[in-house]
Amino acid sequence: MKKYFLYSLFLCFILSCEENVKFNNPSFQGVKDNVFWRAVTATATISSGGVLTINAYTRNEQAVLKTSSASVNTYTLGTNNINTATFITTEPTEIITFATSTGKGDGQISITEYDTTNKTISGTFRFNAINTAINPTTGTTLNFQEGVFYKIPITP
């Protein structure tokens, strides 16, 4: 009798296990000035000229990545005004903007997957953006490392 009881107890134990898996899909995240940063929502658009724009938002911050194309490739930042990274913080009294452009800042955006069927885009990024506002209290540069965007939906 004990044997059947142990088997039934073991069976109940095995059947009661479950997996609580939470997917982070879509996702836009990275390390901003050595602190983990994750967007609450992110979207992407492709203009009629082919320029890809990815917008990621938190309550009072916005990250914007732009590339000349949505093609799988690595795009260098700081060499032109087409491939850029911008980070905007809305403070209670002012808006602070950090950006890359020709000769300002550096970094790269790598598109690793452009899914035309499901209309999503994935890749990695890193950048050093320059403070475009003349505000000495916010620092001169903003550093983003280990950035990842995964299956961001492309809206028409």
mmCIF file of C-alpha atoms in Angstrom:
data_model
loop_
_atom_site.group_PDB
_atom_site.id
_atom_site.type_symbol
_atom_site.label_atom_id
_atom_site.label_comp_id
_atom_site.label_asym_id
_atom_site.label_seq_id
_atom_site.Cartn_x
_atom_site.Cartn_y
_atom_site.Cartn_z
ATOM 1 C CA MET A 1 0.000 0.000 0.000
ATOM 2 C CA LYS A 2 2.849 2.336 0.816
ATOM 3 C CA LYS A 3 4.270 1.653 -2.602
ATOM 4 C CA TYR A 4 1.081 2.849 -4.363
ATOM 5 C CA PHE A 5 0.927 5.882 -2.111
ATOM 6 C CA LEU A 6 4.510 6.853 -3.000
ATOM 7 C CA TYR A 7 3.847 6.339 -6.711
ATOM 8 C CA SER A 8 0.719 8.462 -6.580
ATOM 9 C CA LEU A 9 2.545 11.157 -4.585
ATOM 10 C CA PHE A 10 5.390 11.140 -7.106
ATOM 11 C CA LEU A 11 2.899 11.326 -9.993
ATOM 12 C CA CYS A 12 1.125 14.298 -8.383
ATOM 13 C CA PHE A 13 4.482 16.013 -7.898
ATOM 14 C CA ILE A 14 5.446 15.575 -11.564
ATOM 15 C CA LEU A 15 2.050 16.677 -12.887
ATOM 16 C CA SER A 16 1.897 19.759 -10.683
ATOM 17 C CA CYS A 17 5.032 21.293 -12.231
ATOM 18 C CA GLU A 18 4.448 24.089 -14.704
ATOM 19 C CA GLU A 19 6.519 26.558 -16.630
ATOM 20 C CA ASN A 20 5.891 30.248 -16.177
ATOM 21 C CA VAL A 21 7.649 31.636 -19.209
ATOM 22 C CA LYS A 22 7.462 35.337 -19.933
ATOM 23 C CA PHE A 23 8.597 36.486 -23.359
ATOM 24 C CA ASN A 24 10.183 39.863 -23.866
ATOM 25 C CA ASN A 25 8.969 40.187 -27.428
ATOM 26 C CA PRO A 26 9.243 42.852 -28.838
ATOM 27 C CA SER A 27 12.115 44.375 -26.894
ATOM 28 C CA PHE A 28 14.395 47.414 -26.984
ATOM 29 C CA GLN A 29 17.023 47.555 -24.251
ATOM 30 C CA GLY A 30 20.624 48.351 -23.449
ATOM 31 C CA VAL A 31 23.035 49.772 -20.904
ATOM 32 C CA LYS A 32 22.724 53.574 -20.741
ATOM 33 C CA ASP A 33 25.611 55.213 -18.879
ATOM 34 C CA ASN A 34 26.319 51.896 -17.097
ATOM 35 C CA VAL A 35 22.690 51.412 -15.971
ATOM 36 C CA PHE A 36 20.288 48.889 -17.549
ATOM 37 C CA TRP A 37 17.611 50.649 -19.633
ATOM 38 C CA ARG A 38 14.520 49.040 -21.212
ATOM 39 C CA ALA A 39 11.843 50.696 -23.292
ATOM 40 C CA VAL A 40 8.202 50.212 -22.384
ATOM 41 C CA THR A 41 7.169 50.304 -26.037
ATOM 42 C CA ALA A 42 8.959 50.426 -29.390
ATOM 43 C CA THR A 43 7.888 50.834 -33.019
ATOM 44 C CA ALA A 44 9.611 51.063 -36.367
ATOM 45 C CA THR A 45 8.742 52.743 -39.663
ATOM 46 C CA ILE A 46 10.261 52.690 -43.120
ATOM 47 C CA SER A 47 9.837 55.870 -45.139
ATOM 48 C CA SER A 48 9.059 55.933 -48.851
ATOM 49 C CA GLY A 49 12.772 56.635 -49.396
ATOM 50 C CA GLY A 50 13.719 53.481 -47.477
ATOM 51 C CA VAL A 51 14.970 55.153 -44.260
ATOM 52 C CA LEU A 52 14.352 52.984 -41.180
ATOM 53 C CA THR A 53 13.376 54.772 -37.948
ATOM 54 C CA ILE A 54 13.043 52.913 -34.649
ATOM 55 C CA ASN A 55 11.410 54.775 -31.743
ATOM 56 C CA ALA A 56 11.585 53.392 -28.193
ATOM 57 C CA TYR A 57 9.865 55.030 -25.239
ATOM 58 C CA THR A 58 9.752 55.085 -21.473
ATOM 59 C CA ARG A 59 7.668 57.510 -19.414
ATOM 60 C CA ASN A 60 9.992 60.484 -19.910
ATOM 61 C CA GLU A 61 12.657 59.230 -22.334
ATOM 62 C CA GLN A 62 12.842 58.404 -26.021
ATOM 63 C CA ALA A 63 15.540 56.638 -28.041
ATOM 64 C CA VAL A 64 15.523 57.047 -31.825
ATOM 65 C CA LEU A 65 17.696 54.993 -34.200
ATOM 66 C CA LYS A 66 17.799 55.843 -37.924
ATOM 67 C CA THR A 67 19.496 53.985 -40.761
ATOM 68 C CA SER A 68 19.553 54.628 -44.496
ATOM 69 C CA SER A 69 17.971 51.218 -45.133
ATOM 70 C CA ALA A 70 16.265 48.310 -43.383
ATOM 71 C CA SER A 71 18.639 45.852 -45.064
ATOM 72 C CA VAL A 72 20.698 43.467 -42.942
ATOM 73 C CA ASN A 73 23.918 45.437 -42.538
ATOM 74 C CA THR A 74 26.037 47.417 -40.052
ATOM 75 C CA TYR A 75 25.585 51.186 -40.178
ATOM 76 C CA THR A 76 28.264 53.490 -38.744
ATOM 77 C CA LEU A 77 27.185 56.488 -36.679
ATOM 78 C CA GLY A 78 28.901 59.859 -36.557
ATOM 79 C CA THR A 79 29.839 59.929 -40.238
ATOM 80 C CA ASN A 80 26.656 61.428 -41.755
ATOM 81 C CA ASN A 81 23.232 62.828 -40.895
ATOM 82 C CA ILE A 82 21.330 59.775 -42.205
ATOM 83 C CA ASN A 83 22.541 57.013 -39.869
ATOM 84 C CA THR A 84 21.940 58.547 -36.439
ATOM 85 C CA ALA A 85 21.074 57.820 -32.818
ATOM 86 C CA THR A 86 19.176 60.311 -30.654
ATOM 87 C CA PHE A 87 18.203 60.132 -26.998
ATOM 88 C CA ILE A 88 15.711 62.628 -25.574
ATOM 89 C CA THR A 89 14.951 63.108 -21.883
ATOM 90 C CA THR A 90 11.972 65.201 -20.843
ATOM 91 C CA GLU A 91 12.825 66.738 -17.505
ATOM 92 C CA PRO A 92 10.227 68.694 -15.526
ATOM 93 C CA THR A 93 11.664 72.017 -16.696
ATOM 94 C CA GLU A 94 13.457 71.223 -19.970
ATOM 95 C CA ILE A 95 14.093 68.768 -22.789
ATOM 96 C CA ILE A 96 17.628 67.371 -23.022
ATOM 97 C CA THR A 97 18.771 65.862 -26.324
ATOM 98 C CA PHE A 98 21.852 63.768 -27.069
ATOM 99 C CA ALA A 99 22.536 62.934 -30.724
ATOM 100 C CA THR A 100 25.037 61.675 -33.260
ATOM 101 C CA SER A 101 25.570 63.370 -36.627
ATOM 102 C CA THR A 102 28.384 64.202 -39.032
ATOM 103 C CA GLY A 103 31.546 64.472 -36.923
ATOM 104 C CA LYS A 104 29.607 64.255 -33.645
ATOM 105 C CA GLY A 105 29.465 61.091 -31.591
ATOM 106 C CA ASP A 106 30.121 57.575 -32.795
ATOM 107 C CA GLY A 107 28.766 54.047 -32.724
ATOM 108 C CA GLN A 108 26.965 51.554 -34.895
ATOM 109 C CA ILE A 109 23.584 50.028 -35.596
ATOM 110 C CA SER A 110 23.606 46.440 -36.867
ATOM 111 C CA ILE A 111 20.448 45.025 -38.386
ATOM 112 C CA THR A 112 20.579 41.258 -38.013
ATOM 113 C CA GLU A 113 17.088 40.326 -39.219
ATOM 114 C CA TYR A 114 14.453 42.018 -41.354
ATOM 115 C CA ASP A 115 11.374 39.786 -41.443
ATOM 116 C CA THR A 116 9.273 41.002 -44.387
ATOM 117 C CA THR A 117 6.570 38.378 -43.754
ATOM 118 C CA ASN A 118 5.850 39.326 -40.133
ATOM 119 C CA LYS A 119 6.971 42.958 -40.588
ATOM 120 C CA THR A 120 9.531 42.992 -37.741
ATOM 121 C CA ILE A 121 13.144 44.057 -37.388
ATOM 122 C CA SER A 122 15.909 42.920 -35.006
ATOM 123 C CA GLY A 123 19.493 43.940 -34.346
ATOM 124 C CA THR A 124 22.046 45.483 -32.006
ATOM 125 C CA PHE A 125 23.391 48.979 -31.363
ATOM 126 C CA ARG A 126 25.880 51.018 -29.376
ATOM 127 C CA PHE A 127 26.640 54.723 -29.459
ATOM 128 C CA ASN A 128 28.178 57.763 -27.793
ATOM 129 C CA ALA A 129 25.913 60.768 -28.380
ATOM 130 C CA ILE A 130 26.778 64.421 -27.812
ATOM 131 C CA ASN A 131 24.637 66.753 -25.682
ATOM 132 C CA THR A 132 23.023 69.176 -28.141
ATOM 133 C CA ALA A 133 21.726 71.458 -25.367
ATOM 134 C CA ILE A 134 24.086 73.809 -23.636
ATOM 135 C CA ASN A 135 23.445 72.485 -20.150
ATOM 136 C CA PRO A 136 26.517 71.655 -18.070
ATOM 137 C CA THR A 137 24.517 69.795 -15.399
ATOM 138 C CA THR A 138 23.563 66.930 -17.737
ATOM 139 C CA GLY A 139 27.016 65.949 -18.986
ATOM 140 C CA THR A 140 28.529 66.262 -22.436
ATOM 141 C CA THR A 141 27.982 62.708 -23.717
ATOM 142 C CA LEU A 142 25.583 59.832 -23.290
ATOM 143 C CA ASN A 143 26.870 56.280 -23.707
ATOM 144 C CA PHE A 144 24.690 53.356 -24.788
ATOM 145 C CA GLN A 145 26.264 49.881 -24.808
ATOM 146 C CA GLU A 146 25.044 46.339 -25.418
ATOM 147 C CA GLY A 147 21.873 47.637 -27.052
ATOM 148 C CA VAL A 148 19.445 45.147 -28.540
ATOM 149 C CA PHE A 149 16.190 45.586 -30.430
ATOM 150 C CA TYR A 150 14.258 42.382 -31.068
ATOM 151 C CA LYS A 151 11.252 41.833 -33.309
ATOM 152 C CA ILE A 152 10.194 45.491 -33.270
ATOM 153 C CA PRO A 153 6.980 45.767 -35.327
ATOM 154 C CA ILE A 154 7.202 47.851 -38.479
ATOM 155 C CA THR A 155 4.122 50.016 -38.869
ATOM 156 C CA PRO A 156 3.042 51.404 -42.231
#
